[in-house]
Coordinates of C-alpha atoms and ligand atoms in Angstrom, one line a residue:
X298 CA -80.2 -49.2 -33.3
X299 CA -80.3 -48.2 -29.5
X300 CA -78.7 -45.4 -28.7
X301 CA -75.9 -46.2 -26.1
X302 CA -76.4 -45.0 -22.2
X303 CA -73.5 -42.6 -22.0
X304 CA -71.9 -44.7 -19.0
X305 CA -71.7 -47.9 -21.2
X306 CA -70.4 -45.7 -24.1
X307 CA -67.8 -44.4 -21.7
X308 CA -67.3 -48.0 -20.8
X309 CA -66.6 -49.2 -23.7
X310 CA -64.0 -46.2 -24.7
X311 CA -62.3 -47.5 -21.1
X312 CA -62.1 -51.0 -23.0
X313 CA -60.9 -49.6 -26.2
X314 CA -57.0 -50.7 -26.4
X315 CA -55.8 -46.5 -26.1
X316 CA -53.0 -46.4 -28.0
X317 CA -49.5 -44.8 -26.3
X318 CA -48.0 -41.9 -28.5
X319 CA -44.6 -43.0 -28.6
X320 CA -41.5 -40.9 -30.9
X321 CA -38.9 -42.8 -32.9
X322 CA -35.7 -40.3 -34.3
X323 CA -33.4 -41.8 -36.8
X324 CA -30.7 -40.2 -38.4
X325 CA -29.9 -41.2 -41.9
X326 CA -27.4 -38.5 -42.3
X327 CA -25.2 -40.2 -39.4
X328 CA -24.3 -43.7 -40.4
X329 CA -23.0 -46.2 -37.9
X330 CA -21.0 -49.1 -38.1
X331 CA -22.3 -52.4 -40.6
X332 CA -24.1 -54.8 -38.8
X333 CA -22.3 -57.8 -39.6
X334 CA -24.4 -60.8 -41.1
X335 CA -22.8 -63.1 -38.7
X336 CA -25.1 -61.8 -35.9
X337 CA -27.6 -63.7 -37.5
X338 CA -25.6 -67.0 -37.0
X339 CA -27.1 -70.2 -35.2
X340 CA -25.5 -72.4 -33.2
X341 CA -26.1 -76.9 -33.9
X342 CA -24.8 -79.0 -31.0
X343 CA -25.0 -82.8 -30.4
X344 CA -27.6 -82.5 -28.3
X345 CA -30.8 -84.3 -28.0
X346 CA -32.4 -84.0 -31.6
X347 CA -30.9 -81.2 -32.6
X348 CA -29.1 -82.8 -35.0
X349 CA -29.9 -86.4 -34.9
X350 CA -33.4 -86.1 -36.4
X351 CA -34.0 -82.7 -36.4
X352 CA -31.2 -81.8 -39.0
X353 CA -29.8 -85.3 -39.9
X354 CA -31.8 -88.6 -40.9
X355 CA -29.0 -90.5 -43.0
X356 CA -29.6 -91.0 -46.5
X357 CA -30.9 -94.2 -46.2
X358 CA -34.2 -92.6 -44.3
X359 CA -37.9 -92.6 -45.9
X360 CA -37.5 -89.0 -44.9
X361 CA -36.7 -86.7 -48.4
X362 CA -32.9 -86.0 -48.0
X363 CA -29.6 -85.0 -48.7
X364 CA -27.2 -87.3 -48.4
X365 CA -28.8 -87.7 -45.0
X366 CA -29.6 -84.3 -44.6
X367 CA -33.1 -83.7 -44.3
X368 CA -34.7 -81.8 -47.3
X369 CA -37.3 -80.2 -45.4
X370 CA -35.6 -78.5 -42.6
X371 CA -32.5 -77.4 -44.9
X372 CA -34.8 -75.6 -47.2
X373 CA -36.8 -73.9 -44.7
X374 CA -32.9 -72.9 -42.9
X375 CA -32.0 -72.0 -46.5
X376 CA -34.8 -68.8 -46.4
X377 CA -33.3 -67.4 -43.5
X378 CA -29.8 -67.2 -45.4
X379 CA -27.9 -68.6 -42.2
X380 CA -24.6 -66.8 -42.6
X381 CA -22.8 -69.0 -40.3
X382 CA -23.1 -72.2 -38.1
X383 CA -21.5 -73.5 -35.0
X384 CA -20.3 -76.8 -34.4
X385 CA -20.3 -80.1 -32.9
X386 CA -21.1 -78.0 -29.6
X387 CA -21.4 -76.5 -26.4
X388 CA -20.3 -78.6 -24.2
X389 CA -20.3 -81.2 -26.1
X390 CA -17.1 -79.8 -28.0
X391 CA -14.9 -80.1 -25.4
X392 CA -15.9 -84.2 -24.8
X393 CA -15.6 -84.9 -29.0
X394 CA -12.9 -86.3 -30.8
X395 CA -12.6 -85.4 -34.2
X396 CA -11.4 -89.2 -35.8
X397 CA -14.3 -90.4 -34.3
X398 CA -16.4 -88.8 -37.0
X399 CA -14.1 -89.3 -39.8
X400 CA -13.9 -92.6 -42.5
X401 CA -16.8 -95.1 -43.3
X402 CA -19.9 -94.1 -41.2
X403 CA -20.2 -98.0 -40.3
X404 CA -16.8 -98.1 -38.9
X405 CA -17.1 -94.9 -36.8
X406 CA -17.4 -95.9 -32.6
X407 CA -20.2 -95.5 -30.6
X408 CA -20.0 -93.2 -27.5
X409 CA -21.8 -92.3 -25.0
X410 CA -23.0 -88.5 -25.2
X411 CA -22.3 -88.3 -21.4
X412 CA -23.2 -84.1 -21.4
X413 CA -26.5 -84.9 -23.3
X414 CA -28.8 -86.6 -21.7
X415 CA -26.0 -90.6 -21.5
X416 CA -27.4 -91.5 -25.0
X417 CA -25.7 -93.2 -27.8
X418 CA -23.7 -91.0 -29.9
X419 CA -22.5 -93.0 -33.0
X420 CA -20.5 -90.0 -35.0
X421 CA -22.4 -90.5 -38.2
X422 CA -22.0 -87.0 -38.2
X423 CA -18.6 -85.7 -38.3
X424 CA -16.7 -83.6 -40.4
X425 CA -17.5 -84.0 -43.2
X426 CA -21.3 -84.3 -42.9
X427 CA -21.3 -80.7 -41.3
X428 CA -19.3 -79.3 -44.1
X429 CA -21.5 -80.6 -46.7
X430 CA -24.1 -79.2 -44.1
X431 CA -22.5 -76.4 -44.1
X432 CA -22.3 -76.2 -48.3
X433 CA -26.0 -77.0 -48.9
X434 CA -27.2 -73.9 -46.4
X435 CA -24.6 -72.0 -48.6
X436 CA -23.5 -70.8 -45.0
X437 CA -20.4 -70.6 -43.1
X438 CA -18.3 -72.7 -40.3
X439 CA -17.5 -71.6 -37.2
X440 CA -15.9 -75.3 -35.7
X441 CA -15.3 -75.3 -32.0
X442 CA -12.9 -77.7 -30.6
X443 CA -12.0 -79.5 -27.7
X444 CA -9.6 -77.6 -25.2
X445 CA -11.3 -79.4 -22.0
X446 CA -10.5 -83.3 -22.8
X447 CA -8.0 -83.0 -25.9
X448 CA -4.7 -82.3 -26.8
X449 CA -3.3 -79.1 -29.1
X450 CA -2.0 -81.7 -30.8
X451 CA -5.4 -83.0 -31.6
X452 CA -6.8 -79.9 -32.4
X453 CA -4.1 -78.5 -34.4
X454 CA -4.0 -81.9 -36.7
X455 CA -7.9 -80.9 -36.6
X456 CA -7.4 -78.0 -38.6
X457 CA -4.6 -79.3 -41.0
X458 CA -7.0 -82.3 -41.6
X459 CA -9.7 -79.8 -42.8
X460 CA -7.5 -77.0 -44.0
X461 CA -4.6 -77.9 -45.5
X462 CA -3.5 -78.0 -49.1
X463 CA -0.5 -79.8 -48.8
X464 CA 0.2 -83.4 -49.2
X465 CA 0.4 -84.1 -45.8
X466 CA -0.9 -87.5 -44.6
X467 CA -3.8 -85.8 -42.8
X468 CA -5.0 -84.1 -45.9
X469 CA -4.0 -87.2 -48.2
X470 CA -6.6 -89.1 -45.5
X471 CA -9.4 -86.1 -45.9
X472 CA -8.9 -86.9 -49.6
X473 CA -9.2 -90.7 -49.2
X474 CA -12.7 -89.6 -47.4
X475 CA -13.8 -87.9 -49.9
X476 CA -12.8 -84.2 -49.8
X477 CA -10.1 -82.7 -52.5
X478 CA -10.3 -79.1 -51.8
X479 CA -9.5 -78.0 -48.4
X480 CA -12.8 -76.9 -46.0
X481 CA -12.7 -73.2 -45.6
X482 CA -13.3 -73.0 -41.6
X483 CA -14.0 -69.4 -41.1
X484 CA -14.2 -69.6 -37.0
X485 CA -12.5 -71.6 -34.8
X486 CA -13.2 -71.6 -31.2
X487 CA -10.4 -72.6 -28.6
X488 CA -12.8 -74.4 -26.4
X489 CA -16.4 -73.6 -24.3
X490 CA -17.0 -72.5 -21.8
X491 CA -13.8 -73.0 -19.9
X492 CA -15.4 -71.9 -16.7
X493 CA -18.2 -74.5 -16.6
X494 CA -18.4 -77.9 -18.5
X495 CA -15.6 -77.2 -20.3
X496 CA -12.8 -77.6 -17.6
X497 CA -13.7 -75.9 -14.8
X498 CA -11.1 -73.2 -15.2
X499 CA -10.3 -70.0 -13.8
X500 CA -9.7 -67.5 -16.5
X501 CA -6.1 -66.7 -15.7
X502 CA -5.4 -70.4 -16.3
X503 CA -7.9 -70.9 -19.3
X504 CA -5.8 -67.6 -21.4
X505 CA -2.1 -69.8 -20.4
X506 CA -4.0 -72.5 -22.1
X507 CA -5.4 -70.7 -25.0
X508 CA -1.9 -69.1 -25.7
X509 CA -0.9 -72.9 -25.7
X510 CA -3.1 -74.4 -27.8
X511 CA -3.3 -71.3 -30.2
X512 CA 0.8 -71.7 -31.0
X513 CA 0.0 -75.0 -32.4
X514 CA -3.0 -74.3 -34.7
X515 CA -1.4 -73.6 -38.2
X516 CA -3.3 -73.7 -41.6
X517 CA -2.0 -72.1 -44.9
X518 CA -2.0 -68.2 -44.6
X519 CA -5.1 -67.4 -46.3
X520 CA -6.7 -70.7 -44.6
X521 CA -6.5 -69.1 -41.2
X522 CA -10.1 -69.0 -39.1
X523 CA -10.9 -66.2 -36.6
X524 CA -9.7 -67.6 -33.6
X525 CA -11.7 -67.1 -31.2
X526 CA -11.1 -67.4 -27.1
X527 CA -14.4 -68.7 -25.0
X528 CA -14.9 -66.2 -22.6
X529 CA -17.5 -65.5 -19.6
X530 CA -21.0 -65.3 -19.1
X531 CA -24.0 -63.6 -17.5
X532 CA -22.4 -60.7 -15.0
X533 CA -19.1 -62.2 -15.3
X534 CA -16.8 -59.8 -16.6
X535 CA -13.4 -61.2 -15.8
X536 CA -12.7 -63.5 -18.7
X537 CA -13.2 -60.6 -21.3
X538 CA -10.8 -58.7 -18.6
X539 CA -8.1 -61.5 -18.6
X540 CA -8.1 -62.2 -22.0
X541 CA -8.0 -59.3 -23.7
X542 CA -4.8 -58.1 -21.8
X543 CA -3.5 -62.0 -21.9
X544 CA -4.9 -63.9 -24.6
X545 CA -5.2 -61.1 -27.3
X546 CA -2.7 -62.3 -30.0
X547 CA -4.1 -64.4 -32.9
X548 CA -7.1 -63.6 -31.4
X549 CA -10.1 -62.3 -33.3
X550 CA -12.8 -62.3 -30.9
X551 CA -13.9 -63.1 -27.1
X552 CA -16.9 -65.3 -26.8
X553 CA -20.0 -64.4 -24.3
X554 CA -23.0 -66.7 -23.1
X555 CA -26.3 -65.2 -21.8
X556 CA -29.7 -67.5 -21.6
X557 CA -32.6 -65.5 -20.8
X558 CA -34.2 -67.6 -18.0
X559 CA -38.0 -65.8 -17.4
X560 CA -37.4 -66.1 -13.4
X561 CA -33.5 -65.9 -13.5
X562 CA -33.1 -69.2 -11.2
X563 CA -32.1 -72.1 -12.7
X564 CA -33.5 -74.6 -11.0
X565 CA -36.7 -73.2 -11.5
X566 CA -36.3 -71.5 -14.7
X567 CA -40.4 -71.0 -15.6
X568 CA -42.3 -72.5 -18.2
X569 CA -42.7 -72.5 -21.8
X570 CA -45.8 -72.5 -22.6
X571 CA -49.1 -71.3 -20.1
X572 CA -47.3 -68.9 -18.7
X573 CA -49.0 -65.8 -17.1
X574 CA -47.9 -61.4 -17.7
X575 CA -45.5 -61.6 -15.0
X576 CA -43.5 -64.2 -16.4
X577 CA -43.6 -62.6 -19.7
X578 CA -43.1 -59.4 -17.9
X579 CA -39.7 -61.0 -16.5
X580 CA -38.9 -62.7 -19.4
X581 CA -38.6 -59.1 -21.0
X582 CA -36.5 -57.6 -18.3
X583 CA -34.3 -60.4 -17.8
X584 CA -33.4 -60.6 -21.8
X585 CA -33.0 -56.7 -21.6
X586 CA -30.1 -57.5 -19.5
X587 CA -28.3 -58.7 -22.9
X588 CA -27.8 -54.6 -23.3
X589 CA -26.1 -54.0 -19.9
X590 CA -23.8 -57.3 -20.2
X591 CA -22.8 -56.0 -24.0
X592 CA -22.0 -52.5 -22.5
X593 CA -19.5 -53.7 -19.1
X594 CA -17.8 -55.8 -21.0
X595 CA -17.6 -53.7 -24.1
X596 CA -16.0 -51.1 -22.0
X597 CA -13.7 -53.3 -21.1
X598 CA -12.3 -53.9 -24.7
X599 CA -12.3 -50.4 -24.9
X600 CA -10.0 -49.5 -22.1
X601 CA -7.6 -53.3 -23.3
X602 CA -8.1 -53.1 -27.1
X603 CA -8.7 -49.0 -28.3
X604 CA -7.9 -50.2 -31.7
X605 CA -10.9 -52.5 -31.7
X606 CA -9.2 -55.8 -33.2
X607 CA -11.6 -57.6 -30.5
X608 CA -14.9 -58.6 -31.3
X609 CA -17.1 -59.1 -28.7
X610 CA -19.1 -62.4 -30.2
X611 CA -22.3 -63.6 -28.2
X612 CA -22.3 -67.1 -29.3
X613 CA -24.7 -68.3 -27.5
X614 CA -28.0 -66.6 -26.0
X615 CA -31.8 -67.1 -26.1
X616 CA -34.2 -68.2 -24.1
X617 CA -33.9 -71.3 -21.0
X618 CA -37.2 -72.5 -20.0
X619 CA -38.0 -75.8 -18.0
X620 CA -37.8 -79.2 -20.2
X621 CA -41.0 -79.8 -22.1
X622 CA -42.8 -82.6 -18.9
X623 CA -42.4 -85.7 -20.1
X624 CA -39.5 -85.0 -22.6
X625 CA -35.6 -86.1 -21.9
X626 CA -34.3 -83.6 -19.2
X627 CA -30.8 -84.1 -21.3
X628 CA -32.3 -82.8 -24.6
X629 CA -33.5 -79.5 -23.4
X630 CA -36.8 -79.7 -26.0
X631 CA -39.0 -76.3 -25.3
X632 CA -41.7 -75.1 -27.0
X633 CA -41.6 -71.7 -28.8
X634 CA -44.0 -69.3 -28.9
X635 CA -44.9 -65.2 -29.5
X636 CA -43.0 -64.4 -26.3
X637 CA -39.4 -65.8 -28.2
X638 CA -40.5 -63.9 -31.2
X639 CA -40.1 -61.0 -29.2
X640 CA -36.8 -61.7 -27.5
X641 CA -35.4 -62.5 -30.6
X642 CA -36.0 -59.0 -32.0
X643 CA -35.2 -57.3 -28.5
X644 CA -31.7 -59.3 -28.7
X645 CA -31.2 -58.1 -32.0
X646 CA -32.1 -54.2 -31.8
X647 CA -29.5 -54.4 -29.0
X648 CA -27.0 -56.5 -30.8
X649 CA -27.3 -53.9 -33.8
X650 CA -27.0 -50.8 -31.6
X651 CA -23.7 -52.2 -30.1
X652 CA -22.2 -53.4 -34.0
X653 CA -19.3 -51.9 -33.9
X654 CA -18.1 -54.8 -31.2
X655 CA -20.7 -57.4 -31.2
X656 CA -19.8 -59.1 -35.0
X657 CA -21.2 -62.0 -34.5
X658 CA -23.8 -64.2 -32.5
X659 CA -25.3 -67.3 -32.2
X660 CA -28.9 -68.4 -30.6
X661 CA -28.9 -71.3 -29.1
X662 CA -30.1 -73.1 -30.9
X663 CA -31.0 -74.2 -34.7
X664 CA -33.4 -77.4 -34.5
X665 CA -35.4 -79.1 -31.7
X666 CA -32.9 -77.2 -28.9
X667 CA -33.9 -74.7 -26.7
X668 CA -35.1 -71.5 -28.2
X669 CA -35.1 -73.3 -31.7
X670 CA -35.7 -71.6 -35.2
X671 CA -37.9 -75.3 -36.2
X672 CA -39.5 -78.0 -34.1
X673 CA -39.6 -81.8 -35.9
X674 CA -40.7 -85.0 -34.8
X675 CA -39.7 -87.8 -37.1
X676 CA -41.3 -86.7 -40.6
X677 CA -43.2 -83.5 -39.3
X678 CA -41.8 -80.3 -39.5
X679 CA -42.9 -76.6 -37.9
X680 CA -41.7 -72.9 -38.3
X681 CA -41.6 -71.4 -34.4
X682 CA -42.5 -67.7 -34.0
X683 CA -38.7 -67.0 -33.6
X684 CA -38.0 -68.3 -37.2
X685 CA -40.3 -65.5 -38.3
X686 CA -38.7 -63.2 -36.6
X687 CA -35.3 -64.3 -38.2
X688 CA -36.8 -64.3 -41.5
X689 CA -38.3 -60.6 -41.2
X690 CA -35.2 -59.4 -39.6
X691 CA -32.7 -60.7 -43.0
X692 CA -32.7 -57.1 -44.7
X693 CA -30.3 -56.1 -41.6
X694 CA -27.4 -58.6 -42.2
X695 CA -24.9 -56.6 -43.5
X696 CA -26.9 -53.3 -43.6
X697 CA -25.3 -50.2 -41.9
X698 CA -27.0 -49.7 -38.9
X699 CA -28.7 -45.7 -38.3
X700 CA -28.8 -43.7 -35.0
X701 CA -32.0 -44.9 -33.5
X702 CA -33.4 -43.1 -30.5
X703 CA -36.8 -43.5 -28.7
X704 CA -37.9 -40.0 -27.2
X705 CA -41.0 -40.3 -25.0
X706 CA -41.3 -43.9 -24.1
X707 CA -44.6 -45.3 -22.4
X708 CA -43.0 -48.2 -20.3
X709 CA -45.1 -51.6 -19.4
X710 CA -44.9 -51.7 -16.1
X711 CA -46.0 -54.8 -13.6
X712 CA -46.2 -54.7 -10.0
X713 CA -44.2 -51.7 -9.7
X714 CA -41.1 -52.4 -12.0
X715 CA -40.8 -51.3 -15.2
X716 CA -39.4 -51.9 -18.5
X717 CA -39.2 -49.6 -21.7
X718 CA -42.5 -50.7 -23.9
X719 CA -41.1 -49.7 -27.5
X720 CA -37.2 -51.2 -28.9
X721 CA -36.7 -49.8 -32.0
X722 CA -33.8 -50.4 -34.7
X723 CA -33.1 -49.2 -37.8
X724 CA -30.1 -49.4 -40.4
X725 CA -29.6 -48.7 -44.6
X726 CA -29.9 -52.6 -46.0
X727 CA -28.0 -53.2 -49.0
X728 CA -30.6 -52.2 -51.5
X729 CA -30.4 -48.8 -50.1
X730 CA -33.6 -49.0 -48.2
X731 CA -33.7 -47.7 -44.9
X732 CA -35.1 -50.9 -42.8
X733 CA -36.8 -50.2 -39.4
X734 CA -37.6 -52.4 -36.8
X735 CA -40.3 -51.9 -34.0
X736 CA -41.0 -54.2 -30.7
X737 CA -43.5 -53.6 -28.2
X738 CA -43.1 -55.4 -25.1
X739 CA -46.3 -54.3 -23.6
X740 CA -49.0 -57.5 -24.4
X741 CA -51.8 -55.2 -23.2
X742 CA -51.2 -51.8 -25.1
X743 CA -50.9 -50.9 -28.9
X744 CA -48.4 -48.2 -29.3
X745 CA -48.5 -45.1 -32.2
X746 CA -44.7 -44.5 -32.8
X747 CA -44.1 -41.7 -35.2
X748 CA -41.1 -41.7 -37.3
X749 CA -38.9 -38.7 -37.1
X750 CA -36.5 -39.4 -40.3
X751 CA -33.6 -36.9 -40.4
X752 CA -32.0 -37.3 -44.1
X753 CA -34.4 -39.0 -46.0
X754 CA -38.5 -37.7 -47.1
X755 CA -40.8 -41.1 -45.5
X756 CA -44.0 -41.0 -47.5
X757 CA -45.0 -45.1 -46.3
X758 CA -43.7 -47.8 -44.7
X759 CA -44.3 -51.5 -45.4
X760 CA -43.2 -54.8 -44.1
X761 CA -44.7 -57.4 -41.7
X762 CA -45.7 -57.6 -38.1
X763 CA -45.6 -61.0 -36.2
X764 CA -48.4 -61.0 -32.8
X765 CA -50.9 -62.5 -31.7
X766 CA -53.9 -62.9 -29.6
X767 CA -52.7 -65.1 -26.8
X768 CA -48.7 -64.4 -25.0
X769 CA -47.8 -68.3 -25.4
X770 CA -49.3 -68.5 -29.0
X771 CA -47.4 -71.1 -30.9
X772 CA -47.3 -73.3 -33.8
X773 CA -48.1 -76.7 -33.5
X774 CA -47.9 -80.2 -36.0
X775 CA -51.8 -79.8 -36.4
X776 CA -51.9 -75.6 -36.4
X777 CA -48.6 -75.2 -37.9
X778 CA -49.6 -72.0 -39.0
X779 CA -51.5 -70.7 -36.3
X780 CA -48.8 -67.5 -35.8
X781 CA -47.2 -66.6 -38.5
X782 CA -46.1 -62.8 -39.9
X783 CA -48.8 -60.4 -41.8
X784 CA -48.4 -58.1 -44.6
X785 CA -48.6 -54.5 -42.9
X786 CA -48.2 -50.9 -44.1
X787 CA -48.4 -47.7 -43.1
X788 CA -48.5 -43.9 -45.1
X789 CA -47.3 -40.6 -43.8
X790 CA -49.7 -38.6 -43.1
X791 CA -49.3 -34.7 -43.3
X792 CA -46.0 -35.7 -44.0
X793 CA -45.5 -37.6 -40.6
X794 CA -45.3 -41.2 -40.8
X795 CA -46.9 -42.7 -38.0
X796 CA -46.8 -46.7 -37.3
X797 CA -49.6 -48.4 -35.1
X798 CA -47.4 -50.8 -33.1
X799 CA -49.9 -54.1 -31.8
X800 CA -49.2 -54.7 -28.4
X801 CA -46.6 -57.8 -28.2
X802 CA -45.5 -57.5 -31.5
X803 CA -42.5 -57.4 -34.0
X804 CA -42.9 -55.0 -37.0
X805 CA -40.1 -54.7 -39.8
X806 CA -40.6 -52.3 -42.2
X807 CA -39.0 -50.7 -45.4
X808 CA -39.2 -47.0 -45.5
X809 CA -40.1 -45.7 -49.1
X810 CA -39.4 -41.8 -49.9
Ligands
AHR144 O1 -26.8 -74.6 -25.5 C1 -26.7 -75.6 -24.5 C2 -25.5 -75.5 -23.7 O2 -25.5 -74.3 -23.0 C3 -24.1 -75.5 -24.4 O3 -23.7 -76.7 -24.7 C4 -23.2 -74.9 -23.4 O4 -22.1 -74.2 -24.0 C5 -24.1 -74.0 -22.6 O5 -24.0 -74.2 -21.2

């Protein structure tokens, strides 16, 4: 072989992805708060397919299901070990009525999903569906109902219809339907968004309300949900303000929405797909924000609630892109690719490093909705990248999260702004394992974090990392494998364990001794 000419050799070093020394500390001596399993929770609105279709065929379909609940779909949700689900919305909450979707599916009326894109909306879903839902994923309910267009007297018969162990007509008529033993409903939200679609409100008017509505919500004492009160979004800190001082009693936690929109602007929100580095660039910073939002208002249940009885619950977040071209502009279809993947696990090292507060969150959302966990159309199903990322992140629910700090940080930088290019997480699961979680944000440069382990001797490290070649890489009907996770692994060496980080990538590991 010809030698190489020492310019094209030098060349070719230039080429060579260099990879950034980076330093990871955890301290296993120091353990933090538990990261509770209900930040892994997923939110399932009426809205487009996300239930209709994507979740729900009817038992009558050709599609394998359930008693109408697709078989498919269920058993791919059943391997994340969804702790809890959110229902019938969204906005769509505050415009449902809760008889609709009770009695003989036949019988049910047809409405008009006037949030959701003006289609027909014929409630053979409904109460009992999700709770047998809700039973097959072996999950949990978190119900939200309707403070915008109902009455507390509709909501409080609501929850004595699904939780009460009485003979009361309204449980005699959940009996009639089919039900004996009460539902257990372990979150109940007071509305949605109160400041938006859900009324409009301001939040000194919205926490009179609440206080209203929550005198009249009775179940039997160890029926009781968390109740929780919506609350604000994006840089919005005065709902968490007002309602901790006003809407605090009964409470159990405050609600926050934040969409990660790759240009911020939401008329022009940036595409899924085809997208080039400064949009993923953005992407990165604007879903970084998630941090700063967690930390004002956090500070704010600090200074209103110093016994912590609040919890600060982000149920809803993810990423907003422009509708899929050619799709309903109503049903908010996207597709999902390596870039989600990566602000899953971004939202989630920031959720876990803020656990003390943030007990529970939902993405927005399960099936066929936004930054979706699985994409169907009629009988076909696909994994997105984000489900991956769900599925490598399940040692952390309910694991007690470990001081994490990154030391020397290489940041990505584009056009002069810059963002940090290594998140790292890591907590003691419930085997005893310490689990840690790496993201690089940089889709140019590998990274080399070494693990500085206080507490515990780290002789390997193995797990799975999710990349790819491409930034938009996603799964599709005819490649629905095309980006999946790989085996990885990693051994100390001279006692220093050192992890080779792929640029845009996710790597979970399990530390062995
Ligand atoms: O997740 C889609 C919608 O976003 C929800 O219905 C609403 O609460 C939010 O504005």
């Amino acid at each position: 072989m010809k030698a190489l000419q020492p310019t094209i050799l030098a060349l070719a070093i230039l080429a060579a992805p260099a990879f950034a020394q980076v330093n990871v500390s955890i301290d296993a001596t120091k353990p933090g708060p538990v990261i509770n399993k209900n930040v892994y929770g997923q939110f399932a609105e009426h809205l487009g397919t996300g239930i209709y279709e994507g979740l729900w065929v009817g038992p009558d379909s050709k599609i394998p299901n359930t008693r109408g609940w697709r078989n498919d779909v269920v058993g791919a949700l059943k391997e994340l070990k969804v702790p809890l689900v959110r229902w019938p919305g969204g906005c769509f909450a505050d415009e449902y009525h809760w008889r609709d979707g009770i009695g003989p599916r036949n019988k049910r009326p047809v409405k008009v999903n006037t949030h959701w894109g003006g289609v027909a909306e014929d409630n053979a879903v409904g109460t009992h569906e999700f709770f047998d839902l809700v039973e097959i994923l072996g999950t949990e309910a978190y119900v939200n109902g309707n403070l915008g267009s109902g009455t507390p007297q509709e909501m409080a018969e609501w929850l004595e219809y699904m939780t009460s162990d009485t003979k009361s007509t309204l449980a005699e008529q959940r009996r009639k339907n089919g039900r004996k033993e009460p539902y257990k409903v372990a979150f109940f939200g007071i509305g949605n968004e109160a400041w938006g679609c859900g009324g409009n409100m301001k939040p000194e008017y919205y926490a009179n309300l609440y206080n209203h509505y929550a005198t009249f919500l009775k179940t039997p004492p160890n029926a009781r949900p968390k109740m929780i009160a919506s609350g604000g979004n994006d840089d919005d800190t005065r709902w968490t303000e007002v309602l901790s001082r006003e809407a605090a009693r009964g409470t159990d936690g405050i609600s926050f929405h934040f969409y990660t929109l790759p240009t911020g602007v939401w008329e022009k929100k940036g595409a899924a797909t085809g997208f080039a580095e400064n949009e993923w660039f953005s992407t990165m910073q604007q879903t970084l924000r998630m941090d700063g939002h967690i930390r004002r208002n956090v500070a704010i249940l600090d200074k209103n609630d110093p016994e912590k009885k609040l919890g600060f619950y982000v149920d809803e977040w993810g990423t907003w892109y422009d509708v899929e071209p050619g799709t309903n502009p109503g049903f908010l279809f996207q597709r999902n690719t390596l870039r989600d993947a990566v602000v899953a696990a971004l939202n989630f090292n920031i959720f876990h490093a803020h656990a003390e507060r943030v007990r529970m969150t939902m993405i927005a959302q399960m099936v066929n909705v936004l930054q979706a966990m699985i994409i169907t159309d009629k009988e076909k199903m696909l994994l997105t990248p984000t489900y991956h990322t769900y599925k490598m992140y399940i040692p952390f629910q309910d694991a007690t999260s470990l001081p994490t700090a990154v030391n020397n940080d290489v940041a990505y930088s584009v056009d002069n702004k810059s963002i940090p290019g290594i998140s790292a997480s890591s907590a003691r699961g419930k085997d005893g394992k310490i689990y840690v979680a790496l993201v690089n944000t940089n889709p140019r440069q590998p990274s080399d974090v070494s693990i500085d382990l206080k507490g515990q001797a780290a002789s390997s490290a193995t797990g799975q990392v999710l990349t790819a070649e491409a930034m938009d890489a996603h799964n599709t009907f005819d490649k629905p494998q095309a980006i999946k996770p790989a085996p990885y692994s990693a051994k100390a060496v001279n006692g220093k364990l050192t992890l080779k980080v792929p640029a845009k990538s996710v790597v979970v590991v399990a530390v062995e001794s």
